[in-house]
PDB file of C-alpha atoms in Angstrom:
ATOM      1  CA  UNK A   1       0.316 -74.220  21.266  1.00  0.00           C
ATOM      2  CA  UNK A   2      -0.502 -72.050  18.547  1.00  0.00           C
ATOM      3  CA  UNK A   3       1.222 -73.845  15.549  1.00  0.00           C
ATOM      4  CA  UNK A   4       3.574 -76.599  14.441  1.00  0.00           C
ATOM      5  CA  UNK A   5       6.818 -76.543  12.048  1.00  0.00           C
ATOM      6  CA  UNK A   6       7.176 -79.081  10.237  1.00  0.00           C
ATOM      7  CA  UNK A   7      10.809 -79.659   8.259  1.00  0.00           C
ATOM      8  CA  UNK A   8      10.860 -82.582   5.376  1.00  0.00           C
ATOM      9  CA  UNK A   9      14.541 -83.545   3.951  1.00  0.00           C
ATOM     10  CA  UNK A  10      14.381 -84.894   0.645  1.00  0.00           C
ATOM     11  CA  UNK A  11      17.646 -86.497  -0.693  1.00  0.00           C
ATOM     12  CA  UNK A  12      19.497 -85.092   2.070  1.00  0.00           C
ATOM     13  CA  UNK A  13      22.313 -85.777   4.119  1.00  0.00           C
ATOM     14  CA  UNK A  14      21.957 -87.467   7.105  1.00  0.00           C
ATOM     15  CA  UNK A  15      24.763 -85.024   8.618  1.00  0.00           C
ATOM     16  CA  UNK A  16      22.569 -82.419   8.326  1.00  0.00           C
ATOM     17  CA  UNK A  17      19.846 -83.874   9.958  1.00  0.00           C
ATOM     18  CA  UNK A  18      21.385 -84.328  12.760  1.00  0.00           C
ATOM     19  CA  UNK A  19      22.703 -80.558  13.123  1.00  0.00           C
ATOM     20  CA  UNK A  20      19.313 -79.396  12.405  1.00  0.00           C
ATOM     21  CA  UNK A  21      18.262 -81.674  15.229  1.00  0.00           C
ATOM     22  CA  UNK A  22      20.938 -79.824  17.856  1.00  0.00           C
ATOM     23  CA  UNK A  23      19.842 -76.098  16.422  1.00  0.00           C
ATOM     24  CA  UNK A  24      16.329 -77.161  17.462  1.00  0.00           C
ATOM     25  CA  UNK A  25      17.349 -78.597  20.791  1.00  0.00           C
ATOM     26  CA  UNK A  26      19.259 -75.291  21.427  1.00  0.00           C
ATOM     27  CA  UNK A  27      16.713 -73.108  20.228  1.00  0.00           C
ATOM     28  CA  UNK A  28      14.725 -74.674  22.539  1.00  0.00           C
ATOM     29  CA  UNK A  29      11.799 -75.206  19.786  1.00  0.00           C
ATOM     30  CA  UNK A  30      11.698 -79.030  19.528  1.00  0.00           C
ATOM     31  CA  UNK A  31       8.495 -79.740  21.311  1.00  0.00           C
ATOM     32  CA  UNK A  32       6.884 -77.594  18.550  1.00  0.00           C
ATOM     33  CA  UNK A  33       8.928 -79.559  15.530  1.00  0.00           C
ATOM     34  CA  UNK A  34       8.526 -82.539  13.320  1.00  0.00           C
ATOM     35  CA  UNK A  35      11.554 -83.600  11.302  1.00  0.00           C
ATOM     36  CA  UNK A  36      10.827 -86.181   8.351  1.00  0.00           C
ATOM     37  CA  UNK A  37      13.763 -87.212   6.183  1.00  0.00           C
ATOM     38  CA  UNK A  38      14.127 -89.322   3.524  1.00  0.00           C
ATOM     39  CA  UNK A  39      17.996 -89.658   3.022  1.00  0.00           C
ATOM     40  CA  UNK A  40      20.074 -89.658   0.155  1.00  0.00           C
ATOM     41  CA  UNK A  41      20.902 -92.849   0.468  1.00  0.00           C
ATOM     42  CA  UNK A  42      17.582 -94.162   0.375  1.00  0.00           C
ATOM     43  CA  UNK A  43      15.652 -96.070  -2.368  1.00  0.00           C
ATOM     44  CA  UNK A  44      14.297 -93.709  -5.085  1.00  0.00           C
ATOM     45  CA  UNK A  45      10.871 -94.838  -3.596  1.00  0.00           C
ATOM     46  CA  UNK A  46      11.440 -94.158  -0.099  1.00  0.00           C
ATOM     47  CA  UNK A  47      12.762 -90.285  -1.160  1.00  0.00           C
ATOM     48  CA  UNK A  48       9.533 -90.442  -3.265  1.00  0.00           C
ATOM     49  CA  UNK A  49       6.454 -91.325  -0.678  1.00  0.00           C
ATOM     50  CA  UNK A  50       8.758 -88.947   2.180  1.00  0.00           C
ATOM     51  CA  UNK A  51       7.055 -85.751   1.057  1.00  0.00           C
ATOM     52  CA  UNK A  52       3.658 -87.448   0.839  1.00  0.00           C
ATOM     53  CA  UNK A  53       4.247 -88.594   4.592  1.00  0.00           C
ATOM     54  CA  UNK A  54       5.600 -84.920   5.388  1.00  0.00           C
ATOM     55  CA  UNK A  55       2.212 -83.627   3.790  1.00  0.00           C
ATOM     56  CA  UNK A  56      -0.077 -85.790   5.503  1.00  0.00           C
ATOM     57  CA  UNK A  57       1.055 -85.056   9.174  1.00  0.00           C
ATOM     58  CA  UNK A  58       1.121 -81.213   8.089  1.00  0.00           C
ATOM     59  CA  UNK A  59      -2.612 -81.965   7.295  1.00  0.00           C
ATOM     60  CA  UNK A  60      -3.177 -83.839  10.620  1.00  0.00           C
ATOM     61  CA  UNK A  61      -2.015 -80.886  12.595  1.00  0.00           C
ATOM     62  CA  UNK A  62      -4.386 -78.616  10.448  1.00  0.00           C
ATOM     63  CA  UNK A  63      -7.337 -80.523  10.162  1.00  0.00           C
ATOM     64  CA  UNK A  64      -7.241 -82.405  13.796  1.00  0.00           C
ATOM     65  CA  UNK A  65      -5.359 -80.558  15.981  1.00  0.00           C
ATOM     66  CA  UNK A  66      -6.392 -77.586  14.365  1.00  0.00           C
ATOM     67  CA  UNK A  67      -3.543 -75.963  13.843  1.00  0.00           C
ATOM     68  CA  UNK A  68      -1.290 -73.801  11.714  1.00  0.00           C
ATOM     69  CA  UNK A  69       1.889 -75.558  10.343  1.00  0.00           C
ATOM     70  CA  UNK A  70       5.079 -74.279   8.597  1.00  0.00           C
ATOM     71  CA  UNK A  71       6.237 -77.087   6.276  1.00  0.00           C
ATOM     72  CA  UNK A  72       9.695 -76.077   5.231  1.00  0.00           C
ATOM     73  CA  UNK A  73      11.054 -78.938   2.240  1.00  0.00           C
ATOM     74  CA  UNK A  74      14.428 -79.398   1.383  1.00  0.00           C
ATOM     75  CA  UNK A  75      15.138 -79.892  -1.150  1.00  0.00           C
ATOM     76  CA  UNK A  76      11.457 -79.843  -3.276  1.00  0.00           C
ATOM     77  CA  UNK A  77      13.916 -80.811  -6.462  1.00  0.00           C
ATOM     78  CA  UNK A  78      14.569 -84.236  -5.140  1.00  0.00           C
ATOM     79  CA  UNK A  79      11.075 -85.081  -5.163  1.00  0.00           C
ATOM     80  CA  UNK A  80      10.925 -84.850  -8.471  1.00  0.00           C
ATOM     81  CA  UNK A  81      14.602 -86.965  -9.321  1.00  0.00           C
ATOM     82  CA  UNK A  82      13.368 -89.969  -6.898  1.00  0.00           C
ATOM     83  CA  UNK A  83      10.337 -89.661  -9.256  1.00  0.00           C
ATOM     84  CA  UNK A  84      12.196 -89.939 -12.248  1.00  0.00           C
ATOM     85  CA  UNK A  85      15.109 -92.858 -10.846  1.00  0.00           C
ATOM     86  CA  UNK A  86      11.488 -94.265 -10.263  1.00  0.00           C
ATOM     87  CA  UNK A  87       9.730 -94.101 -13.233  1.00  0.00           C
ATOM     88  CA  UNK A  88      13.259 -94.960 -15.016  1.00  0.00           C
ATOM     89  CA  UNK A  89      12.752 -98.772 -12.818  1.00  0.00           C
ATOM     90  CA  UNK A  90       9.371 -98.559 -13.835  1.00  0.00           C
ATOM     91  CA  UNK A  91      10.401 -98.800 -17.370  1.00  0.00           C
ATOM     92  CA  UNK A  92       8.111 -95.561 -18.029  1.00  0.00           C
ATOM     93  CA  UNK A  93       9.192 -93.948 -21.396  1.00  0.00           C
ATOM     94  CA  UNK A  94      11.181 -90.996 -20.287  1.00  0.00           C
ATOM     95  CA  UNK A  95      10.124 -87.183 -21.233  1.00  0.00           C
ATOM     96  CA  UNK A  96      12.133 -84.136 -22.112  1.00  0.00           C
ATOM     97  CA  UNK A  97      15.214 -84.013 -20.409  1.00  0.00           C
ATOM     98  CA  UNK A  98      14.537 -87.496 -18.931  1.00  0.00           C
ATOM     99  CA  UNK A  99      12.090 -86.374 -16.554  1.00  0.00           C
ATOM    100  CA  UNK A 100       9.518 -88.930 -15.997  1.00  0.00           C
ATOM    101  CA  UNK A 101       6.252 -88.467 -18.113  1.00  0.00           C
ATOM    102  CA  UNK A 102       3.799 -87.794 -15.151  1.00  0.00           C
ATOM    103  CA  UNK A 103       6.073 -85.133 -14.241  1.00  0.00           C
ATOM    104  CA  UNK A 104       3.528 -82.505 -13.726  1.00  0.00           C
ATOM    105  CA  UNK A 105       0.999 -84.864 -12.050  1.00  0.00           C
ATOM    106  CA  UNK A 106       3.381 -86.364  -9.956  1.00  0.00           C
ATOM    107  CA  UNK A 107       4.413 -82.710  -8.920  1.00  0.00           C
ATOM    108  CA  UNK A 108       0.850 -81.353  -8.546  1.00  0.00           C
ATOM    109  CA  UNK A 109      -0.517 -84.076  -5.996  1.00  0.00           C
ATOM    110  CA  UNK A 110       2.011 -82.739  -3.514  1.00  0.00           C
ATOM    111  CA  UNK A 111       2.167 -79.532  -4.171  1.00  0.00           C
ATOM    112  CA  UNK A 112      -1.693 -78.554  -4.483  1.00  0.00           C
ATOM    113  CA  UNK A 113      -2.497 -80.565  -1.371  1.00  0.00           C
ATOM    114  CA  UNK A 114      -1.251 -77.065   0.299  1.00  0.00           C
ATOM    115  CA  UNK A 115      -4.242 -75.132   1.512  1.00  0.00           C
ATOM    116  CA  UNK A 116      -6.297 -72.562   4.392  1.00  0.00           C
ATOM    117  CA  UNK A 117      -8.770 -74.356   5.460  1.00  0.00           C
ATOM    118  CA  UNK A 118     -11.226 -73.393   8.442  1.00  0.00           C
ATOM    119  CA  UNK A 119      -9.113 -74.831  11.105  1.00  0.00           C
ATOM    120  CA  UNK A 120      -5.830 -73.898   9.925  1.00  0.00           C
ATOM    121  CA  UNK A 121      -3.295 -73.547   7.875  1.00  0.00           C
ATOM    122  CA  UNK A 122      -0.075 -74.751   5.681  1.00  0.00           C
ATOM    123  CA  UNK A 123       2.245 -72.768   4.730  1.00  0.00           C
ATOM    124  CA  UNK A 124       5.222 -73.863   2.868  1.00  0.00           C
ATOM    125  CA  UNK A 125       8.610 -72.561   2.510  1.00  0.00           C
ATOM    126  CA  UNK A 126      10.734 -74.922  -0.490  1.00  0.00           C
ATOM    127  CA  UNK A 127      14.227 -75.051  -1.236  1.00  0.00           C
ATOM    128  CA  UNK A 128      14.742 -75.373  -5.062  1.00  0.00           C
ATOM    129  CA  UNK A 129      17.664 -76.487  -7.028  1.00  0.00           C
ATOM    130  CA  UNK A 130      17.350 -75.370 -10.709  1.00  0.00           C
ATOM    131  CA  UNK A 131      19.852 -77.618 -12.717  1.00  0.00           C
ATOM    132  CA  UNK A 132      22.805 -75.761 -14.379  1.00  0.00           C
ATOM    133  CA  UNK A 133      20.802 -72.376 -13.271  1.00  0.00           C
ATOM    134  CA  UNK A 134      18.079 -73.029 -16.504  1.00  0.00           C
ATOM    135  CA  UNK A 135      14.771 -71.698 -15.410  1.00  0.00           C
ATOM    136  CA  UNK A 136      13.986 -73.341 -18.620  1.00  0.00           C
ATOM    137  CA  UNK A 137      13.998 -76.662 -17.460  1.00  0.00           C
ATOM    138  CA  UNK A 138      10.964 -78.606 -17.014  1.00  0.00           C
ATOM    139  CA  UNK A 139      11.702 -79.402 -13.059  1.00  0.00           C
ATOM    140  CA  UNK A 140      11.768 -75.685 -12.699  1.00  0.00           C
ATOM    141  CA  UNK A 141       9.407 -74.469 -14.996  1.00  0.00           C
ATOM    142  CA  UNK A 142       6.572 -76.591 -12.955  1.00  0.00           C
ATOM    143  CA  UNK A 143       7.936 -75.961  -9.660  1.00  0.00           C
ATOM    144  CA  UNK A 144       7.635 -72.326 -10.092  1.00  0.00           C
ATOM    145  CA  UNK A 145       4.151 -72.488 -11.244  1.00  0.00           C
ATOM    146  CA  UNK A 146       3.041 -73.811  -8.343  1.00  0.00           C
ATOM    147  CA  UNK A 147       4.931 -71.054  -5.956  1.00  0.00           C
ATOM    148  CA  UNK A 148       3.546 -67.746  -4.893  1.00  0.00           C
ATOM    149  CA  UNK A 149       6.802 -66.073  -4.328  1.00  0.00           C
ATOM    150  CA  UNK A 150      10.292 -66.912  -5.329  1.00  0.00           C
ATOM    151  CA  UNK A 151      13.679 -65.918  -4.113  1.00  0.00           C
ATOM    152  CA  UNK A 152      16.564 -66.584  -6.464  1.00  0.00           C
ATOM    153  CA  UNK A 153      20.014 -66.623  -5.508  1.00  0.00           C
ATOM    154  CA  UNK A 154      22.264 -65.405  -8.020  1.00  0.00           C
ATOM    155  CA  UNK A 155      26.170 -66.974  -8.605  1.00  0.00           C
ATOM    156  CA  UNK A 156      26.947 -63.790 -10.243  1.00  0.00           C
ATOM    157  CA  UNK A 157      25.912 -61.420  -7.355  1.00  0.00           C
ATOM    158  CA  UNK A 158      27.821 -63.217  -4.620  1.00  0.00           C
ATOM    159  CA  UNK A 159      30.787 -62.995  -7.327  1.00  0.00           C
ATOM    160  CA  UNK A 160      30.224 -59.666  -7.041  1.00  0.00           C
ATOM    161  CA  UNK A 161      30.374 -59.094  -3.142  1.00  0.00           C
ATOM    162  CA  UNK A 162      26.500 -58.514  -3.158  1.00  0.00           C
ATOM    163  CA  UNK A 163      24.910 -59.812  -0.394  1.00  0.00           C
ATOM    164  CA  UNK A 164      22.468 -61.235   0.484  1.00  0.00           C
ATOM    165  CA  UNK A 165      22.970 -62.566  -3.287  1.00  0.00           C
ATOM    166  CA  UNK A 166      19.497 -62.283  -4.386  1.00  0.00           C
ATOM    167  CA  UNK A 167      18.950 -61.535  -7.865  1.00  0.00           C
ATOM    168  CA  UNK A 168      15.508 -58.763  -7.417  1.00  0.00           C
ATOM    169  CA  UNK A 169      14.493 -59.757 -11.386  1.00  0.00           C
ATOM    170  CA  UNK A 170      14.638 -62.980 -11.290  1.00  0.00           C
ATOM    171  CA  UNK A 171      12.799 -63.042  -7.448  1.00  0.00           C
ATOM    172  CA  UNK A 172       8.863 -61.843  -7.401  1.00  0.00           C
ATOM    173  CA  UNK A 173       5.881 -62.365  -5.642  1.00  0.00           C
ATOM    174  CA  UNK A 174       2.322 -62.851  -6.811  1.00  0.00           C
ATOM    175  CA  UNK A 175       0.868 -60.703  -3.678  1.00  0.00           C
ATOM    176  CA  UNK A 176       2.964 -58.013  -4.795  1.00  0.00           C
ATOM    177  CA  UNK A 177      -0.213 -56.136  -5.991  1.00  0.00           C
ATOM    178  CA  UNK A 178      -1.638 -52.615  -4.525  1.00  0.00           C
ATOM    179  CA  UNK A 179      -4.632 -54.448  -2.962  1.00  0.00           C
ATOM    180  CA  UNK A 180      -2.020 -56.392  -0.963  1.00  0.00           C
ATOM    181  CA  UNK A 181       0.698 -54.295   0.185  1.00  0.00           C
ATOM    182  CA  UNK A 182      -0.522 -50.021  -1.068  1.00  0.00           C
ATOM    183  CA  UNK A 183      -0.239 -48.208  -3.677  1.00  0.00           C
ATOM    184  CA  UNK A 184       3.089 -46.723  -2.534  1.00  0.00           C
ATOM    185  CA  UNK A 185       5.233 -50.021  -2.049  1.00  0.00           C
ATOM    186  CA  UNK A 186       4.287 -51.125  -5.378  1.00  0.00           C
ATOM    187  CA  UNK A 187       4.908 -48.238  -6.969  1.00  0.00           C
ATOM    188  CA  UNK A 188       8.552 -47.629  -5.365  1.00  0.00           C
ATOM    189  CA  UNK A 189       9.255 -51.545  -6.039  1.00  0.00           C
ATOM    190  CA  UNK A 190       8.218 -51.307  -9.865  1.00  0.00           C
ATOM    191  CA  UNK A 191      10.477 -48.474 -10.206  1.00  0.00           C
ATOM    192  CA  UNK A 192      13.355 -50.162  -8.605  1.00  0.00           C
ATOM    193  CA  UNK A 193      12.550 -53.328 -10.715  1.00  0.00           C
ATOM    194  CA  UNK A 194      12.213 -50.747 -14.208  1.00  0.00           C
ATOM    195  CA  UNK A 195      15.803 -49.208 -13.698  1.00  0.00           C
ATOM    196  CA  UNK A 196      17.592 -52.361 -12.515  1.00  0.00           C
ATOM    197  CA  UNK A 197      15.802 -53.825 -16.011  1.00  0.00           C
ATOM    198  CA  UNK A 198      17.162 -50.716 -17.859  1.00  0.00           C
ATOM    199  CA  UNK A 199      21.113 -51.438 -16.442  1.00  0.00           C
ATOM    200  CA  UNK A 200      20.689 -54.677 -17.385  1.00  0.00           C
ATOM    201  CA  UNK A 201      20.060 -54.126 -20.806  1.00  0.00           C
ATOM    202  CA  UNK A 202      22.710 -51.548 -20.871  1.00  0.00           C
ATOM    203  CA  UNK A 203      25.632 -53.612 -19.793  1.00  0.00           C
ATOM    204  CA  UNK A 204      26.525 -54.832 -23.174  1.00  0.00           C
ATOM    205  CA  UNK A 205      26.553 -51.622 -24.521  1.00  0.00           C
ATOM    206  CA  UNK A 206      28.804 -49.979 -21.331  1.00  0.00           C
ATOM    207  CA  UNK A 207      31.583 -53.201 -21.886  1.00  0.00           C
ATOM    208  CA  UNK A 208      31.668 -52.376 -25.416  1.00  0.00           C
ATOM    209  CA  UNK A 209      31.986 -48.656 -25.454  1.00  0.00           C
ATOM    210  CA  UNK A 210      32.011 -47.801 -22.402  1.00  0.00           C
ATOM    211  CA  UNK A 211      30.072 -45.280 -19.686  1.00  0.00           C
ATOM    212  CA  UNK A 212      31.102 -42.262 -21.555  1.00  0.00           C
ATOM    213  CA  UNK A 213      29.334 -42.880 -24.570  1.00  0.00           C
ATOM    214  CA  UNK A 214      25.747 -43.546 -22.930  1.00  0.00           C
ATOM    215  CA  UNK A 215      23.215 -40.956 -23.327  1.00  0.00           C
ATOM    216  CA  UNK A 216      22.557 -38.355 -20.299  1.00  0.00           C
ATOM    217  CA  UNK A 217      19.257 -40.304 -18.880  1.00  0.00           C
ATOM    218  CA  UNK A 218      20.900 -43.609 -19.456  1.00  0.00           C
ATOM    219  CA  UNK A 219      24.072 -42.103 -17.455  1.00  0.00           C
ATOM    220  CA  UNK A 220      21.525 -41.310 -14.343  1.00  0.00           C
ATOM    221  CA  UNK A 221      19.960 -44.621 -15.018  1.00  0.00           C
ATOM    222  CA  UNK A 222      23.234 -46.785 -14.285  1.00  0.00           C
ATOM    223  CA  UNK A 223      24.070 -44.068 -11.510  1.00  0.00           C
ATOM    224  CA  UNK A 224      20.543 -44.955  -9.414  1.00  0.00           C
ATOM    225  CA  UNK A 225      20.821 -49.063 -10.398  1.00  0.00           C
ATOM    226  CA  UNK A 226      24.140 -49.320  -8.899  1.00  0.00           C
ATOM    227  CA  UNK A 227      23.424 -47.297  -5.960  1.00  0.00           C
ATOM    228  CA  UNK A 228      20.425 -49.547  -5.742  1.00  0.00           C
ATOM    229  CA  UNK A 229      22.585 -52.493  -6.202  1.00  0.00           C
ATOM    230  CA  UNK A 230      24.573 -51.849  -2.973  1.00  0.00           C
ATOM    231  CA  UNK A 231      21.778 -50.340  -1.048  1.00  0.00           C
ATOM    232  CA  UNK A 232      19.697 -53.835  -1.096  1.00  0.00           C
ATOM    233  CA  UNK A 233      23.129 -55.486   0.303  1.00  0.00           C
ATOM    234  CA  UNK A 234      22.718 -55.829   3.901  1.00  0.00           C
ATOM    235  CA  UNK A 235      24.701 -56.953   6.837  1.00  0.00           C
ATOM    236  CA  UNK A 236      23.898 -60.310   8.572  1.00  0.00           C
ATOM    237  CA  UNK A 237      24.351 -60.886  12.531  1.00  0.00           C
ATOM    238  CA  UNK A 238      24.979 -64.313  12.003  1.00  0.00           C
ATOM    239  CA  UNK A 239      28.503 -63.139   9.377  1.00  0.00           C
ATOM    240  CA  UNK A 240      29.612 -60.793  11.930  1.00  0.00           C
ATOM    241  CA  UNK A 241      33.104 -62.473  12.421  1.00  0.00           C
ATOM    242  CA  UNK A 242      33.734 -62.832   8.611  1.00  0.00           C
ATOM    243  CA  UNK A 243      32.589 -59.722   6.995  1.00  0.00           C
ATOM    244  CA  UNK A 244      33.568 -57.383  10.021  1.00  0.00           C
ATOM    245  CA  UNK A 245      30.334 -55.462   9.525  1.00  0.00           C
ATOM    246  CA  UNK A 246      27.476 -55.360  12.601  1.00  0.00           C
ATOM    247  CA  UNK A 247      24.515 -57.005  11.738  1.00  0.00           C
ATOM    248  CA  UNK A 248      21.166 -54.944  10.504  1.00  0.00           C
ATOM    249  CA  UNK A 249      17.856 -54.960  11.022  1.00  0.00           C
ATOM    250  CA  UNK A 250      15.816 -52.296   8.345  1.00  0.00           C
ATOM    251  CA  UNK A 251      11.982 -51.577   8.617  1.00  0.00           C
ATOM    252  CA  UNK A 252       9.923 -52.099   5.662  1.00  0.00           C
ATOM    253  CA  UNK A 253       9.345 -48.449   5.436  1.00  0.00           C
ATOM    254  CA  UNK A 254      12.974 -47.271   5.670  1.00  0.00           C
ATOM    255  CA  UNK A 255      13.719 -49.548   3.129  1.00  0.00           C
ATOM    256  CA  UNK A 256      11.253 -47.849   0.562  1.00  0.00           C
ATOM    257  CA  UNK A 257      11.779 -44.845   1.935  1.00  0.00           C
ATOM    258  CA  UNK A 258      15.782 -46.044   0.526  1.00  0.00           C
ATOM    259  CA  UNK A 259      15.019 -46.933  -2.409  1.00  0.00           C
ATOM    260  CA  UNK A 260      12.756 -44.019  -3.373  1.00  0.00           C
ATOM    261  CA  UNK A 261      15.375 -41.241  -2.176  1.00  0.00           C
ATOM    262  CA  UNK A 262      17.763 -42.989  -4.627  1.00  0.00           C
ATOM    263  CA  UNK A 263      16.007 -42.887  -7.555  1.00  0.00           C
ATOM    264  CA  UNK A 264      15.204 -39.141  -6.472  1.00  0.00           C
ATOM    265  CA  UNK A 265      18.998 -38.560  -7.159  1.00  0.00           C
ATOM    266  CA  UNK A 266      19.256 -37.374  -3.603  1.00  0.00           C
ATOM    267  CA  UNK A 267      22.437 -40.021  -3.316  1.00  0.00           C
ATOM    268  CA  UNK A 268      23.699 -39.290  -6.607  1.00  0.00           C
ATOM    269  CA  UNK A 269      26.952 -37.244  -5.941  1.00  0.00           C
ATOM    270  CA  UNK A 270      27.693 -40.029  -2.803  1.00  0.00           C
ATOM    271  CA  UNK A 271      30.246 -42.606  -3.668  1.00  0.00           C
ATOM    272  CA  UNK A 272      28.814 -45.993  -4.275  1.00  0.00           C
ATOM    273  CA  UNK A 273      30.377 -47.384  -1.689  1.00  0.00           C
ATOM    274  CA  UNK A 274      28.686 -45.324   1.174  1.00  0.00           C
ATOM    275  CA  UNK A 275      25.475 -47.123  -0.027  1.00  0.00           C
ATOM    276  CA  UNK A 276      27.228 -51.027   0.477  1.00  0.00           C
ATOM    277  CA  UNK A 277      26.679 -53.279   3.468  1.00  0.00           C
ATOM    278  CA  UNK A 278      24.309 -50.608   5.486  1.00  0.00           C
ATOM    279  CA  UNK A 279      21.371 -50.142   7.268  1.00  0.00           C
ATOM    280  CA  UNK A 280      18.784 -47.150   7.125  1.00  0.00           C
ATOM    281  CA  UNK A 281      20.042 -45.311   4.012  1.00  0.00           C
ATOM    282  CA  UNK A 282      20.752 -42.451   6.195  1.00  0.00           C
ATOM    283  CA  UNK A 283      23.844 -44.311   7.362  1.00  0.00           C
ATOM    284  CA  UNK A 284      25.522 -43.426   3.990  1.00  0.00           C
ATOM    285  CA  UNK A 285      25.714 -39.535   4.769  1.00  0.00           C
ATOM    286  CA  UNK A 286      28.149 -40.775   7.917  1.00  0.00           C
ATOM    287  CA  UNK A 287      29.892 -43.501   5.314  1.00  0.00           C
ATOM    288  CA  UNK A 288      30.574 -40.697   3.164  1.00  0.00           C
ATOM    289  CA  UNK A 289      32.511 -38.690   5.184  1.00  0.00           C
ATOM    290  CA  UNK A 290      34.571 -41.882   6.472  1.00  0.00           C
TER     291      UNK A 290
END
């Protein structure tokens, strides 16, 4: 056995426990799992020390068994509220926003304790809830620091029938470098990331006056982002039976290969809806003629 995953529920329900725990058994993976939970319903201590536990068996499996370990935490903002109904017992003087005043610290020794080491390593994949959606808040503002890569879900892109409902501006990664992945997928994602910046900041401008009145570069510039927009939707196999649409699976390469094509203008006489909910971007010349 080549690895271990490891899945730590903090503040959650025991319901879904237990339906994680029958996915496993069905996916015939549970020799190779370890499922720690703190519940919801537990003391704010108990939700507390449950990542710490989670932690140190990921470590046992690296360091002793030699192993590498997924640790997937949900959710890693719970940690940080049992910390703060904690420190509120304690009698601690609360910080900004209530938080408790070792916030960082208390963050910090879990989250640093995540390392390669010579005989293996832990990788973690964290759910985060941002309160009210303010990446200003202190919970998220630490949590992120700590993160390589983040993937943000966006309320107004599933409002908009984009999905998956990532938001691409909000989401980055620190290995997104040319060293790391070439010259030529950085380039192509910096230019999708440039004109989806660019529509952004002419929004304001289009609900005020309208399309019409936009300059001729910043007309081609909202033609690529919303092309882009519905390109980077894709089908799931698992939403077959809601959405009606087969399920896709795109390369890394067709994808840039995509997204470079559109902001070549090659797509820019198609209708943006040959571009929504495909696969391979070549799939839009038949969507087109449908």
């Amino acid at each position: 056995m080549h690895g271990v995953s490891l899945f730590c529920g903090i503040g959650e329900r025991c319901r879904e426990a237990e339906e994680l725990y029958r996915d496993m058994k069905l996916a015939g993976v549970l020799d190779k799992t370890v499922m720690v939970f703190g519940q919801m319903n537990e003391p704010p201590g108990a939700r507390y020390r449950v990542g710490h536990a989670a932690m140190t068996m990921a470590e046992y499996f690296r360091d002793d068994c030699r192993q590498d370990v997924l640790l997937l935490i949900d959710n890693i903002f719970r940690f940080i509220q049992a910390g703060m109904e904690a420190s509120g017992l304690m009698g601690e003087l609360p910080s900004r926003v209530g938080y408790q005043p070792t916030l960082a610290s208390d963050l910090a020794g879990l989250e640093e304790r995540f390392c390669t080491t010579a005989s293996g390593s832990i990788t973690s994949v964290q759910a985060v809830y941002v309160p009210a959606d303010d990446f200003t808040d202190p919970a998220a503002v630490h949590t992120f620091a700590h993160l390589s890569f983040s993937v943000v879900l966006s309320r107004k892109r599933a409002s908009e029938g984009l999905y998956p409902a990532i938001d691409p501006l909000e989401s980055g990664s620190k290995m997104l470098m040319p060293p790391v992945v070439g010259d030529h997928h950085y380039r192509v994602s910096q230019d999708v990331r440039r004109t989806l910046a660019q529509y952004e900041e002419l929004k304001d401008i289009i609900a005020m006056l309208g399309l019409e009145e936009l300059s001729r570069d910043d007309r081609r510039t909202v033609n690529r982002a919303r092309r882009l927009e519905r390109f980077l939707t894709q089908p799931f196999f698992t939403t077959e039976q809601f959405t009606g649409h087969s399920g896709r699976m795109v390369p890394l390469n067709q994808t840039l290969s995509g997204c470079e094509r559109i902001l070549n203008d090659e797509f820019a006489d198609f209708p943006e809806r040959a571009l929504y909910m495909i696969g391979a971007v070549d799939e839009a010349l038949t969507e087109a003629v449908s």
